Coordinates of C-alpha atoms and ligand atoms in Angstrom, one line a residue:
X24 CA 0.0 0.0 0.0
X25 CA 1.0 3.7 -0.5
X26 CA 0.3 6.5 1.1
X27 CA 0.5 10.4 0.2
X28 CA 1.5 12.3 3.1
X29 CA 1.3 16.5 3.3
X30 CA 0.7 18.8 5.8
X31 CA 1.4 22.7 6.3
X32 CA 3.1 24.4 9.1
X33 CA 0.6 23.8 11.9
X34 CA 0.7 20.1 11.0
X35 CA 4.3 19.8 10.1
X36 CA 5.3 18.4 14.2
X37 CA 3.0 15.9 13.4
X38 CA 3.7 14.9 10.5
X39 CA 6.6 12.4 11.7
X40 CA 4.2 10.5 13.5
X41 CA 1.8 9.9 10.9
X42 CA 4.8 8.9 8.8
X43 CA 6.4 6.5 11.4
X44 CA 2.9 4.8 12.1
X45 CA 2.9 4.0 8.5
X46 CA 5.5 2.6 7.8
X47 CA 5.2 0.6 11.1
X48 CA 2.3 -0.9 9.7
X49 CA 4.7 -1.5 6.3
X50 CA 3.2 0.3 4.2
X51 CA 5.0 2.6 2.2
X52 CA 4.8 6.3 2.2
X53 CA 5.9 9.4 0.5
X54 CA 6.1 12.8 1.8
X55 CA 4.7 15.9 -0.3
X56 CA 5.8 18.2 1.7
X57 CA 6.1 21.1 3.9
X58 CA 9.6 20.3 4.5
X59 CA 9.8 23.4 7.1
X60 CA 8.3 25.1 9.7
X61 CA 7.7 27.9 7.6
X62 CA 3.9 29.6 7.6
X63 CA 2.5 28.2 3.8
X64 CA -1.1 27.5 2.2
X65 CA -2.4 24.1 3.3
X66 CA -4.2 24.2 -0.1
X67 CA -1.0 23.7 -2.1
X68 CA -0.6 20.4 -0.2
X69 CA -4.1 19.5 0.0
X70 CA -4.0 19.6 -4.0
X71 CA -0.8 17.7 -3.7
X72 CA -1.6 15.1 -2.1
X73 CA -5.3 15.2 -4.0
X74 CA -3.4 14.8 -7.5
X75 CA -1.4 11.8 -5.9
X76 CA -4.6 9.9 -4.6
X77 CA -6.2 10.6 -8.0
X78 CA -3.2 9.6 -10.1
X79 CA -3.8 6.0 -8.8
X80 CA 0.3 6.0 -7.8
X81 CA -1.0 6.4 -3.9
X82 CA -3.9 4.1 -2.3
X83 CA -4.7 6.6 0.1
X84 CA -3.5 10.2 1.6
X85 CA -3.6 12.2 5.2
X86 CA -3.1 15.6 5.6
X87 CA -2.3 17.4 8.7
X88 CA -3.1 21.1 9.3
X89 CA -3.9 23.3 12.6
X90 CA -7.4 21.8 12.7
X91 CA -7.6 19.2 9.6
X92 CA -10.4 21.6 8.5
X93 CA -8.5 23.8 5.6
X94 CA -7.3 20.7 4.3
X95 CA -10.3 18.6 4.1
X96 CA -12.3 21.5 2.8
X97 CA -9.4 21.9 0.0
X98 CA -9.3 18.2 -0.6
X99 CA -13.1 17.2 -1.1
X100 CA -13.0 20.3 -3.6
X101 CA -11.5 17.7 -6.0
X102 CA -13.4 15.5 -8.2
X103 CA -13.0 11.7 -6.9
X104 CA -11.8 12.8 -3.7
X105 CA -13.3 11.8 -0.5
X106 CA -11.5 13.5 2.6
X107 CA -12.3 12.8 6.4
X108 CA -11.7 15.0 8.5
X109 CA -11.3 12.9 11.9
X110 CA -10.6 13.4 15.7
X111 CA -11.8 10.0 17.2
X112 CA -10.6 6.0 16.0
X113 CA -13.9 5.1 15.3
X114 CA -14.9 7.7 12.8
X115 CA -11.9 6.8 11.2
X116 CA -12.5 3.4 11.0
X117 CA -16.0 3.8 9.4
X118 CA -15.2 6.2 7.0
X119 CA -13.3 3.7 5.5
X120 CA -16.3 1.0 6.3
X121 CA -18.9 3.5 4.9
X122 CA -17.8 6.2 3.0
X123 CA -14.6 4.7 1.1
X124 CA -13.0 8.0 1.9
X125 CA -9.7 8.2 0.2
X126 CA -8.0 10.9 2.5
X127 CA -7.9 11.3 6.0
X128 CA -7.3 15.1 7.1
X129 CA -6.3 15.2 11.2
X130 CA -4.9 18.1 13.2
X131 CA -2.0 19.0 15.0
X132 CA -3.4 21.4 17.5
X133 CA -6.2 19.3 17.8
X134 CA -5.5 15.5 18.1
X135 CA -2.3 14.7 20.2
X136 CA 0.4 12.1 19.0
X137 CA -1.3 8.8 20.9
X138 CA -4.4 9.5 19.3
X139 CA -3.4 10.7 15.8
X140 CA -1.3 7.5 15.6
X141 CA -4.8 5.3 16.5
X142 CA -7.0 7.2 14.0
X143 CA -3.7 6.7 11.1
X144 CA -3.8 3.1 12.2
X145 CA -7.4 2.9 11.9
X146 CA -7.6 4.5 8.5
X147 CA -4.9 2.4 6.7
X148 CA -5.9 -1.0 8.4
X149 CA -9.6 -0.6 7.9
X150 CA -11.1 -2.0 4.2
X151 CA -13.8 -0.3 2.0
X152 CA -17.1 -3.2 3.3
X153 CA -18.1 -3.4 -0.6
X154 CA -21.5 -3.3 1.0
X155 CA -24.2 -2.6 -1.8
X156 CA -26.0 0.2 -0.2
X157 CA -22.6 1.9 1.0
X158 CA -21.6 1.5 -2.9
X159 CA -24.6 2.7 -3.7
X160 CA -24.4 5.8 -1.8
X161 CA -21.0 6.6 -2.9
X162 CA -22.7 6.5 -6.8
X163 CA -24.9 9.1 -5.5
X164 CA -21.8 11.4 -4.7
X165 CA -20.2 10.6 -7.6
X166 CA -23.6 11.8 -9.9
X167 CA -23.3 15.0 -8.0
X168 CA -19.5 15.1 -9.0
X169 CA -20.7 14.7 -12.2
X170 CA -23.4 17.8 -12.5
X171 CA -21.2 19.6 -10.6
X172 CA -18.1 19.6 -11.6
X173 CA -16.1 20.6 -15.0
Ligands
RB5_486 C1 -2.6 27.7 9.9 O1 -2.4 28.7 10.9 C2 -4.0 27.1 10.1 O2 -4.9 28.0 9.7 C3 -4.0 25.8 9.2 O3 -3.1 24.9 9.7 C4 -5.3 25.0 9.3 O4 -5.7 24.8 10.7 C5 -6.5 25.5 8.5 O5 -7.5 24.9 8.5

């Protein structure tokens, strides 16, 4: 498995953790960026990390920002994408259940490093259930994609 890893300033101290609790798990991960501590957009890595997933080179992506809320907003702006912004385990385990979401967005100031490592764990480890009426539902999105979108 790969996984797309970016984050602005505010969610570059956690970024490490994320990136150690995946490849813990073996899975293999590659960094977008920031690379500093430096104040940037978290939109230039939410599309980053959005073109990755979307590419088909990365199964899945997290951003970290302050909150996780920029990024996700940034993120689900992009056709295909479905970004979960999450602060507990179990919504990150059923987003994957439910909702097939193909970025988790988490937040530094927010979710401390115990926690943000359960909800990364959760995210990776958990499958899409392939349940009809989750599939279903997820065709519903994509039709709105599809009227609204270019
Ligand atoms: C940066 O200060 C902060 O606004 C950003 O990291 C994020 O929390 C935005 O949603």
């Amino acid at each position: 498995m790969k996984i797309a890893v970016g984050s602005d300033h505010g969610g570059f101290k956690l970024k490490p953790v994320v990136i150690e609790t995946i490849e813990k798990l073996g899975a293999e991960c590659y960094d977008f960026g920031c690379y500093d501590g430096s104040s940037v957009d978290y939109v230039d890595y939410a599309k980053k990390v959005a073109d990755a997933v979307l590419s088909g080179e990365y199964d899945l992506g997290i951003l970290i920002c302050g909150t996780g809320i920029g990024m996700s907003i940034a993120a689900n702006k992009f056709k295909g994408i479905r970004c979960a912004h999450c602060e507990d385990v179990y919504s990150a385990k059923m987003t994957r259940l439910h909702n097939d979401a193909n970025i988790l967005a988490i937040g530094e100031r927010v979710t401390g490093a115990g926690l943000a490592e359960e909800i990364v764990k959760a995210f990776i480890e958990t499958p899409f259930s392939k349940d009809e009426r989750h599939i279903k539902r997820i065709e519903k999105i994509r039709e709105i994609e599809d009227e609204n979108f270019k």
